Amino acid sequence: MANVAVVGAQWGDEGKGKIVDWLSERADVVARFQGGHNAGHTLVISGVTYKLSLLPSGILRPGKISVIGNGVVIDPWALVAEIDKLKGQGVAISRENLRVANNATLILPLHRELDQLREAAAGAGKIGTTGRGIGPAYEDKVGRRAIRVNDLADLANVGIKIDRLLSHHNALRRGLGQPELKHSDVLDSLREIAPQILPYADAVWALLDEQRRKGNRILFEGAQGILLDIDHGTYPFVTSSNTVASQAAGGVGVGPSAVNYVLGIAKAYTTRVGSGPFPTEQDNEIGERIGQRGREFGTVTGRKRRCGWFDAVLVRQAIKTSGIQGIALTKLDILDGFDEIKVGVGYELDGKRIDMFPVAEEAQKRVVPVYETLEGWKGTTANARSWSALPAQAIKYVRYLEELIECPVALLSTSPERDDTIMVRDPFAD
């Protein structure tokens, strides 16, 4: 049975939640492999809106196992709140359908506070984080001083780990003019949350190995987008983890051969939240129109997203760095009614034409997009479920994007509703 990894091919917010939910009908396990509760997914099912941050989108499918892998940094209080909210919407959540990696790193209140303090202190140099402690938690993970899920089961021996953690954080807090944290306060917070998290804790790598041996299908769910990857994104305006598809294996504890197909998600236009370069941004009436029609506000933060035309150079680059084999193109319906639609097909940098996004931060600021202009369409693509229901110019637009990004469109989404999807190629068929 084929296993599929789903990754964002832009700066996140591409509509991964709906696509993963749609694909999860064909999967047995949905596994989240990186990021934290800074990533949000909005799903609309039978008119009901569900907002997810840490929980895999498969949690809304009865009979599926949802997994939060070791590559995720977990705010246990945020996870409990999310579980409680979904239960209030009638979603059944228990150990039967949710497992959390026992070797995953925890985000503590001290991480959130440090994140916000450093952003405030950076002034004009701020990166635009969500302030949820994601970066500081990943720093502690690689610094080998993190508190992990399994530590919640052995609080009698966690004291030395708290001391090691606070020796680092209290030094930072002194430098920022903040009071030091107390060992007892950190321990009390862990003692309070432990009973609510431990029922879900498991050796996720062993669970997934068992599922693979049974021949069950696994859907690997990424967060954010490839352009926010710590190595391959628009550094330093990136997230603190690897968002590329290769992280799917390491982020849950399986070998790379477990991933058989990589599906990238891309909007029919481009959006970005927070600071950083955005060559095709439309800070004008066009951007406002796209943003209003697409309801472009962050699921987690509520921040208004920056909007612009499709950037084929960046998506093509994302496809190559992540081994994407097919694209799910979302929100095509938002472009309905435009007289003309532009596509970024290249850049000019200091008067020279280039066909890739430069790695240097200063060069990224100077690139000027080169556009091709296509005729728009007057008909509607909204709610279409077959190619024959699409206007001819909309089909021409999709085919042109395929040519530019050097990758086929495997799925086409035409509304937030689960079933308003055109499947060109079933990713699980490989």
Short mmCIF file of C-alpha atoms in Angstrom, two decimals:
data_model
loop_
_atom_site.label_atom_id
_atom_site.label_comp_id
_atom_site.label_asym_id
_atom_site.label_seq_id
_atom_site.Cartn_x
_atom_site.Cartn_y
_atom_site.Cartn_z
CA MET A 1 0.00 0.00 0.00
CA ALA A 2 1.29 3.47 -0.88
CA ASN A 3 1.98 5.98 1.91
CA VAL A 4 1.63 9.68 1.08
CA ALA A 5 3.33 12.77 2.53
CA VAL A 6 1.50 16.08 2.21
CA VAL A 7 3.52 19.30 2.37
CA GLY A 8 2.82 22.96 1.67
CA ALA A 9 4.53 24.27 -1.47
CA GLN A 10 4.36 27.96 -0.53
CA TRP A 11 4.51 29.88 2.79
CA GLY A 12 1.82 27.82 4.49
CA ASP A 13 -1.94 28.40 4.60
CA GLU A 14 -2.32 26.55 1.30
CA GLY A 15 -5.33 24.54 2.38
CA LYS A 16 -3.50 21.43 3.60
CA GLY A 17 -6.16 20.71 6.19
CA LYS A 18 -8.92 20.12 3.68
CA ILE A 19 -6.71 18.06 1.38
CA VAL A 20 -5.41 15.87 4.20
CA ASP A 21 -8.95 15.42 5.47
CA TRP A 22 -10.10 14.48 1.98
CA LEU A 23 -7.23 12.02 1.51
CA SER A 24 -7.61 10.57 4.99
CA GLU A 25 -10.71 8.69 3.83
CA ARG A 26 -8.26 6.45 1.94
CA ALA A 27 -5.75 6.21 4.82
CA ASP A 28 -5.68 4.23 8.05
CA VAL A 29 -3.28 6.49 9.95
CA VAL A 30 -2.68 10.25 9.72
CA ALA A 31 0.66 11.32 11.22
CA ARG A 32 1.75 14.91 11.90
CA PHE A 33 5.55 15.12 11.62
CA GLN A 34 6.77 18.69 12.40
CA GLY A 35 5.84 22.15 13.64
CA GLY A 36 3.69 23.08 16.58
CA HIS A 37 0.46 24.91 17.32
CA ASN A 38 1.67 27.84 15.24
CA ALA A 39 0.22 26.04 12.22
CA GLY A 40 -3.54 26.09 11.75
CA HIS A 41 -5.90 24.10 9.56
CA THR A 42 -9.50 25.09 8.89
CA LEU A 43 -11.87 22.39 7.65
CA VAL A 44 -15.49 22.80 6.62
CA ILE A 45 -17.47 19.56 6.76
CA SER A 46 -21.20 19.57 6.06
CA GLY A 47 -21.32 23.26 6.86
CA VAL A 48 -19.51 22.88 10.21
CA THR A 49 -16.15 24.64 10.62
CA TYR A 50 -13.38 22.94 12.57
CA LYS A 51 -10.09 24.66 13.46
CA LEU A 52 -7.08 22.47 14.15
CA SER A 53 -3.56 23.41 15.24
CA LEU A 54 -1.82 20.38 16.75
CA LEU A 55 -4.24 17.58 16.01
CA PRO A 56 -3.86 15.85 12.64
CA SER A 57 -6.74 16.48 10.26
CA GLY A 58 -7.59 12.78 10.31
CA ILE A 59 -9.00 13.20 13.82
CA LEU A 60 -12.30 14.18 12.18
CA ARG A 61 -12.55 10.83 10.42
CA PRO A 62 -14.07 8.02 12.52
CA GLY A 63 -12.01 4.84 12.55
CA LYS A 64 -8.67 6.50 11.78
CA ILE A 65 -5.65 6.70 14.04
CA SER A 66 -4.15 10.19 14.42
CA VAL A 67 -0.50 10.48 15.44
CA ILE A 68 1.51 13.47 16.69
CA GLY A 69 5.12 12.56 15.97
CA ASN A 70 8.41 13.26 17.67
CA GLY A 71 9.22 16.01 15.16
CA VAL A 72 6.39 18.12 16.58
CA VAL A 73 6.90 20.43 19.56
CA ILE A 74 3.84 20.13 21.77
CA ASP A 75 2.27 22.74 24.02
CA PRO A 76 0.33 20.34 26.28
CA TRP A 77 -2.06 23.04 27.48
CA ALA A 78 -2.87 24.02 23.89
CA LEU A 79 -3.36 20.36 22.98
CA VAL A 80 -5.77 19.76 25.86
CA ALA A 81 -7.73 22.89 24.95
CA GLU A 82 -7.96 21.77 21.32
CA ILE A 83 -9.13 18.30 22.31
CA ASP A 84 -11.77 19.76 24.63
CA LYS A 85 -13.01 22.14 21.93
CA LEU A 86 -13.40 19.37 19.36
CA LYS A 87 -15.11 17.12 21.87
CA GLY A 88 -17.56 19.99 22.40
CA GLN A 89 -18.26 19.85 18.66
CA GLY A 90 -19.08 16.16 18.91
CA VAL A 91 -15.71 14.71 17.81
CA ALA A 92 -14.75 11.53 19.67
CA ILE A 93 -11.13 11.62 20.88
CA SER A 94 -9.46 8.95 23.01
CA ARG A 95 -6.39 6.74 23.02
CA GLU A 96 -8.18 4.63 20.44
CA ASN A 97 -7.75 7.32 17.78
CA LEU A 98 -4.99 9.63 19.09
CA ARG A 99 -1.38 8.86 20.02
CA VAL A 100 1.35 11.32 20.98
CA ALA A 101 5.03 10.45 20.62
CA ASN A 102 6.57 9.90 24.03
CA ASN A 103 9.85 11.39 22.77
CA ALA A 104 8.28 14.65 21.54
CA THR A 105 9.51 17.93 23.05
CA LEU A 106 7.16 19.98 25.23
CA ILE A 107 6.54 23.71 24.86
CA LEU A 108 6.36 25.22 28.34
CA PRO A 109 5.07 28.64 29.42
CA LEU A 110 8.67 29.84 29.67
CA HIS A 111 9.09 29.18 25.93
CA ARG A 112 6.08 31.29 25.04
CA GLU A 113 7.27 34.14 27.23
CA LEU A 114 10.80 34.06 25.82
CA ASP A 115 9.47 34.04 22.25
CA GLN A 116 7.41 37.17 22.89
CA LEU A 117 10.17 38.95 24.83
CA ARG A 118 12.72 38.43 22.08
CA GLU A 119 10.36 39.56 19.32
CA ALA A 120 9.56 42.72 21.25
CA ALA A 121 13.25 43.39 21.88
CA ALA A 122 14.13 42.91 18.18
CA GLY A 123 12.12 45.97 17.11
CA ALA A 124 12.37 46.47 13.35
CA GLY A 125 14.41 43.27 13.10
CA LYS A 126 11.63 41.01 14.31
CA ILE A 127 10.94 37.88 12.31
CA GLY A 128 7.17 37.83 12.81
CA THR A 129 6.77 34.68 14.87
CA THR A 130 3.39 33.68 16.30
CA GLY A 131 4.79 34.11 19.82
CA ARG A 132 3.77 30.61 20.83
CA GLY A 133 7.19 29.37 21.92
CA ILE A 134 7.90 27.17 18.90
CA GLY A 135 11.42 28.46 18.21
CA PRO A 136 12.64 28.43 21.83
CA ALA A 137 11.31 24.88 22.28
CA TYR A 138 13.20 23.65 19.20
CA GLU A 139 16.30 25.43 20.51
CA ASP A 140 16.05 23.51 23.78
CA LYS A 141 15.52 20.28 21.86
CA VAL A 142 18.75 20.59 19.89
CA GLY A 143 20.47 22.03 22.98
CA ARG A 144 19.62 18.75 24.77
CA ARG A 145 17.87 20.41 27.68
CA ALA A 146 14.23 19.88 26.66
CA ILE A 147 11.49 18.34 28.78
CA ARG A 148 9.77 15.63 26.75
CA VAL A 149 6.43 13.85 26.93
CA ASN A 150 7.97 10.79 28.58
CA ASP A 151 9.30 12.98 31.42
CA LEU A 152 5.71 13.58 32.52
CA ALA A 153 5.57 9.93 33.59
CA ASP A 154 8.61 10.27 35.85
CA LEU A 155 8.23 13.60 37.64
CA ALA A 156 10.12 12.27 40.66
CA ASN A 157 13.30 12.34 38.58
CA VAL A 158 12.67 15.37 36.40
CA GLY A 159 14.25 17.83 38.83
CA ILE A 160 17.75 17.73 37.35
CA LYS A 161 16.30 18.35 33.89
CA ILE A 162 14.39 21.38 35.14
CA ASP A 163 17.59 22.72 36.71
CA ARG A 164 19.47 22.31 33.43
CA LEU A 165 16.65 24.04 31.54
CA LEU A 166 16.45 26.95 33.98
CA SER A 167 20.21 27.50 34.03
CA HIS A 168 19.85 28.46 30.37
CA HIS A 169 16.56 30.33 30.49
CA ASN A 170 17.26 32.32 33.63
CA ALA A 171 20.48 33.60 32.09
CA LEU A 172 18.48 34.80 29.07
CA ARG A 173 15.84 36.35 31.29
CA ARG A 174 18.43 38.27 33.28
CA GLY A 175 19.80 39.66 30.04
CA LEU A 176 16.31 40.79 29.05
CA GLY A 177 15.71 42.39 32.45
CA GLN A 178 13.14 39.80 33.53
CA PRO A 179 12.79 38.01 36.89
CA GLU A 180 14.16 34.48 37.16
CA LEU A 181 11.86 31.48 37.10
CA LYS A 182 11.46 29.13 40.05
CA HIS A 183 12.10 25.40 39.86
CA SER A 184 8.96 24.71 41.93
CA ASP A 185 6.71 26.66 39.54
CA VAL A 186 7.90 24.68 36.52
CA LEU A 187 7.48 21.38 38.38
CA ASP A 188 3.98 22.34 39.54
CA SER A 189 2.93 23.15 35.98
CA LEU A 190 4.19 19.77 34.75
CA ARG A 191 2.46 17.96 37.60
CA GLU A 192 -0.81 19.70 36.72
CA ILE A 193 -0.80 18.85 33.01
CA ALA A 194 0.73 15.33 33.10
CA PRO A 195 -2.50 13.34 33.79
CA GLN A 196 -4.18 14.96 30.80
CA ILE A 197 -1.42 14.11 28.31
CA LEU A 198 -0.06 10.75 29.42
CA PRO A 199 -3.10 8.70 28.35
CA TYR A 200 -2.19 9.47 24.73
CA ALA A 201 1.58 8.89 25.04
CA ASP A 202 3.05 6.05 23.00
CA ALA A 203 6.12 4.80 21.16
CA VAL A 204 4.87 6.18 17.86
CA TRP A 205 7.66 4.64 15.80
CA ALA A 206 6.60 1.16 16.97
CA LEU A 207 2.93 1.88 16.30
CA LEU A 208 3.67 2.98 12.74
CA ASP A 209 5.93 -0.01 12.14
CA GLU A 210 3.07 -2.25 13.23
CA GLN A 211 0.64 -0.45 10.93
CA ARG A 212 3.02 -0.80 7.99
CA ARG A 213 3.44 -4.52 8.63
CA LYS A 214 -0.33 -4.86 8.52
CA GLY A 215 -0.35 -3.19 5.10
CA ASN A 216 -2.23 -0.15 6.36
CA ARG A 217 -1.88 3.20 4.62
CA ILE A 218 -0.19 6.13 6.35
CA LEU A 219 -0.76 9.77 5.47
CA PHE A 220 2.05 12.03 6.67
CA GLU A 221 0.85 15.55 7.40
CA GLY A 222 3.19 18.54 7.35
CA ALA A 223 2.62 22.00 8.79
CA GLN A 224 3.51 25.44 7.42
CA GLY A 225 5.09 25.38 3.94
CA ILE A 226 8.39 24.55 2.28
CA LEU A 227 9.25 28.24 1.84
CA LEU A 228 9.32 28.42 5.66
CA ASP A 229 11.80 25.53 5.94
CA ILE A 230 14.71 26.35 8.28
CA ASP A 231 17.21 25.38 5.52
CA HIS A 232 15.39 25.86 2.22
CA GLY A 233 13.03 28.71 3.05
CA THR A 234 13.37 32.49 2.99
CA TYR A 235 15.81 32.55 5.92
CA PRO A 236 15.70 34.10 8.51
CA PHE A 237 11.97 34.65 7.97
CA VAL A 238 11.23 30.96 8.43
CA THR A 239 9.97 28.52 11.02
CA SER A 240 12.25 26.53 13.36
CA SER A 241 11.87 23.09 11.78
CA ASN A 242 12.34 21.34 8.46
CA THR A 243 9.08 21.47 6.56
CA VAL A 244 10.26 19.53 3.49
CA ALA A 245 8.88 16.07 2.78
CA SER A 246 12.05 14.27 3.84
CA GLN A 247 11.22 15.30 7.42
CA ALA A 248 8.13 13.06 7.27
CA ALA A 249 10.27 10.01 7.98
CA GLY A 250 12.44 11.37 10.78
CA GLY A 251 9.55 13.28 12.33
CA VAL A 252 7.64 10.10 13.22
CA GLY A 253 10.35 7.45 13.34
CA VAL A 254 10.13 5.56 10.06
CA GLY A 255 12.65 5.09 7.25
CA PRO A 256 12.53 7.18 4.07
CA SER A 257 11.30 4.19 2.08
CA ALA A 258 8.02 4.46 3.99
CA VAL A 259 7.08 7.56 1.96
CA ASN A 260 5.94 6.47 -1.50
CA TYR A 261 4.39 9.65 -2.87
CA VAL A 262 4.82 13.36 -2.06
CA LEU A 263 1.86 15.66 -2.65
CA GLY A 264 2.47 19.40 -2.50
CA ILE A 265 -0.32 21.87 -1.78
CA ALA A 266 -0.34 25.26 -3.50
CA LYS A 267 -2.93 28.00 -3.78
CA ALA A 268 -3.84 29.31 -7.22
CA TYR A 269 -2.36 32.58 -5.96
CA THR A 270 0.14 33.33 -3.15
CA THR A 271 -0.21 34.44 0.48
CA ARG A 272 2.16 35.04 3.35
CA VAL A 273 1.73 35.87 7.04
CA GLY A 274 4.26 37.99 8.89
CA SER A 275 7.54 39.51 7.77
CA GLY A 276 9.82 38.44 4.95
CA PRO A 277 10.24 38.73 1.17
CA PHE A 278 7.23 38.31 -1.12
CA PRO A 279 8.09 39.23 -4.75
CA THR A 280 4.58 38.92 -6.24
CA GLU A 281 2.77 40.64 -3.36
CA GLN A 282 -0.03 42.99 -4.39
CA ASP A 283 -0.26 45.67 -1.72
CA ASN A 284 -3.15 47.28 -3.59
CA GLU A 285 -6.78 46.75 -4.60
CA ILE A 286 -5.96 43.41 -6.25
CA GLY A 287 -4.41 42.09 -3.05
CA GLU A 288 -7.37 43.35 -1.05
CA ARG A 289 -9.80 41.67 -3.44
CA ILE A 290 -7.99 38.34 -3.22
CA GLY A 291 -7.76 38.60 0.56
CA GLN A 292 -11.44 39.42 1.05
CA ARG A 293 -12.68 36.74 -1.34
CA GLY A 294 -10.28 34.12 0.06
CA ARG A 295 -10.93 35.10 3.69
CA GLU A 296 -7.21 35.33 4.17
CA PHE A 297 -6.81 35.55 7.90
CA GLY A 298 -4.57 33.20 9.90
CA THR A 299 -6.33 30.23 11.54
CA VAL A 300 -4.13 30.46 14.64
CA THR A 301 -3.36 34.16 14.99
CA GLY A 302 -6.16 35.84 13.07
CA ARG A 303 -3.50 37.97 11.37
CA LYS A 304 -4.33 39.31 7.92
CA ARG A 305 -2.41 37.49 5.21
CA ARG A 306 -0.47 39.33 2.54
CA CYS A 307 -1.78 38.39 -0.91
CA GLY A 308 -0.35 38.34 -4.42
CA TRP A 309 -0.17 36.54 -7.74
CA PHE A 310 1.06 32.96 -8.15
CA ASP A 311 4.86 32.77 -8.06
CA ALA A 312 5.85 29.86 -10.30
CA VAL A 313 9.56 30.26 -9.56
CA LEU A 314 9.13 29.73 -5.82
CA VAL A 315 6.71 26.83 -6.22
CA ARG A 316 9.01 25.15 -8.74
CA GLN A 317 11.89 25.55 -6.29
CA ALA A 318 9.78 24.07 -3.49
CA ILE A 319 8.87 21.11 -5.68
CA LYS A 320 12.50 20.32 -6.40
CA THR A 321 13.75 20.68 -2.80
CA SER A 322 10.97 18.46 -1.46
CA GLY A 323 10.65 15.83 -4.18
CA ILE A 324 7.01 16.70 -4.87
CA GLN A 325 5.41 14.38 -7.41
CA GLY A 326 2.01 16.03 -7.73
CA ILE A 327 0.35 19.31 -6.75
CA ALA A 328 -3.04 19.84 -5.13
CA LEU A 329 -4.08 23.28 -6.39
CA THR A 330 -6.48 25.01 -4.01
CA LYS A 331 -8.74 28.08 -4.01
CA LEU A 332 -9.02 28.31 -7.78
CA ASP A 333 -12.51 29.74 -7.26
CA ILE A 334 -11.08 32.88 -5.62
CA LEU A 335 -9.80 33.97 -9.05
CA ASP A 336 -13.27 33.75 -10.63
CA GLY A 337 -14.25 37.02 -12.31
CA PHE A 338 -10.81 38.59 -12.77
CA ASP A 339 -10.43 40.22 -16.20
CA GLU A 340 -6.78 39.21 -16.26
CA ILE A 341 -4.54 37.10 -14.06
CA LYS A 342 -0.79 37.47 -13.74
CA VAL A 343 1.73 34.75 -12.99
CA GLY A 344 5.28 35.33 -11.78
CA VAL A 345 7.51 33.45 -14.23
CA GLY A 346 10.95 34.80 -13.27
CA TYR A 347 12.83 37.62 -11.58
CA GLU A 348 15.17 40.43 -12.38
CA LEU A 349 18.00 41.07 -9.94
CA ASP A 350 20.11 44.17 -10.49
CA GLY A 351 19.02 44.24 -14.12
CA LYS A 352 19.72 40.55 -14.84
CA ARG A 353 17.09 37.86 -15.43
CA ILE A 354 17.26 34.91 -13.00
CA ASP A 355 15.12 31.78 -12.72
CA MET A 356 15.57 30.92 -9.04
CA PHE A 357 15.05 32.74 -5.75
CA PRO A 358 18.39 33.95 -4.36
CA VAL A 359 19.59 32.64 -1.01
CA ALA A 360 21.04 35.94 0.25
CA GLU A 361 18.63 37.99 2.37
CA GLU A 362 19.68 41.30 0.82
CA ALA A 363 19.29 39.92 -2.70
CA GLN A 364 15.83 38.61 -1.85
CA LYS A 365 14.77 42.16 -1.05
CA ARG A 366 15.91 43.42 -4.47
CA VAL A 367 14.32 40.87 -6.81
CA VAL A 368 11.65 42.22 -9.16
CA PRO A 369 9.07 39.76 -10.51
CA VAL A 370 8.65 39.13 -14.22
CA TYR A 371 5.01 38.47 -15.11
CA GLU A 372 3.04 36.77 -17.83
CA THR A 373 -0.57 37.95 -18.15
CA LEU A 374 -3.40 35.54 -18.90
CA GLU A 375 -7.01 36.18 -19.74
CA GLY A 376 -9.35 35.62 -16.81
CA TRP A 377 -12.68 33.77 -16.88
CA LYS A 378 -16.23 34.98 -16.35
CA GLY A 379 -17.77 31.67 -15.39
CA THR A 380 -17.43 30.08 -11.97
CA THR A 381 -15.17 27.31 -10.77
CA ALA A 382 -16.74 27.26 -7.31
CA ASN A 383 -18.00 23.82 -6.21
CA ALA A 384 -16.85 22.17 -9.45
CA ARG A 385 -16.19 18.44 -9.13
CA SER A 386 -15.08 17.63 -12.69
CA TRP A 387 -12.93 19.20 -15.42
CA SER A 388 -16.00 19.59 -17.62
CA ALA A 389 -17.53 21.94 -15.04
CA LEU A 390 -14.61 24.39 -15.32
CA PRO A 391 -14.48 27.38 -17.70
CA ALA A 392 -12.05 26.88 -20.58
CA GLN A 393 -9.80 29.74 -19.45
CA ALA A 394 -9.58 28.25 -15.94
CA ILE A 395 -8.37 24.96 -17.41
CA LYS A 396 -5.86 26.89 -19.52
CA TYR A 397 -4.59 28.63 -16.37
CA VAL A 398 -4.08 25.32 -14.55
CA ARG A 399 -2.29 23.77 -17.52
CA TYR A 400 0.00 26.80 -17.79
CA LEU A 401 0.94 26.51 -14.12
CA GLU A 402 1.75 22.82 -14.59
CA GLU A 403 4.15 23.76 -17.39
CA LEU A 404 5.85 26.47 -15.36
CA ILE A 405 6.31 24.46 -12.15
CA GLU A 406 7.28 21.27 -14.01
CA CYS A 407 4.85 19.16 -12.01
CA PRO A 408 1.35 17.80 -12.71
CA VAL A 409 -1.76 18.88 -10.82
CA ALA A 410 -3.06 15.76 -9.08
CA LEU A 411 -5.97 17.38 -7.21
CA LEU A 412 -7.94 20.57 -7.72
CA SER A 413 -9.93 22.15 -4.87
CA THR A 414 -12.79 24.50 -5.71
CA SER A 415 -14.25 25.36 -2.28
CA PRO A 416 -13.59 24.69 1.42
CA GLU A 417 -16.14 21.85 1.37
CA ARG A 418 -14.68 18.36 1.60
CA ASP A 419 -16.25 16.98 -1.58
CA ASP A 420 -15.64 19.98 -3.87
CA THR A 421 -12.45 18.38 -5.17
CA ILE A 422 -11.42 17.16 -8.60
CA MET A 423 -9.09 14.18 -8.47
CA VAL A 424 -6.86 13.86 -11.49
CA ARG A 425 -4.61 11.25 -9.94
CA ASP A 426 -5.06 9.32 -6.70
CA PRO A 427 -1.82 9.73 -4.69
CA PHE A 428 -2.47 6.40 -2.96
CA ALA A 429 -2.52 4.55 -6.28
CA ASP A 430 1.29 4.50 -6.65
#
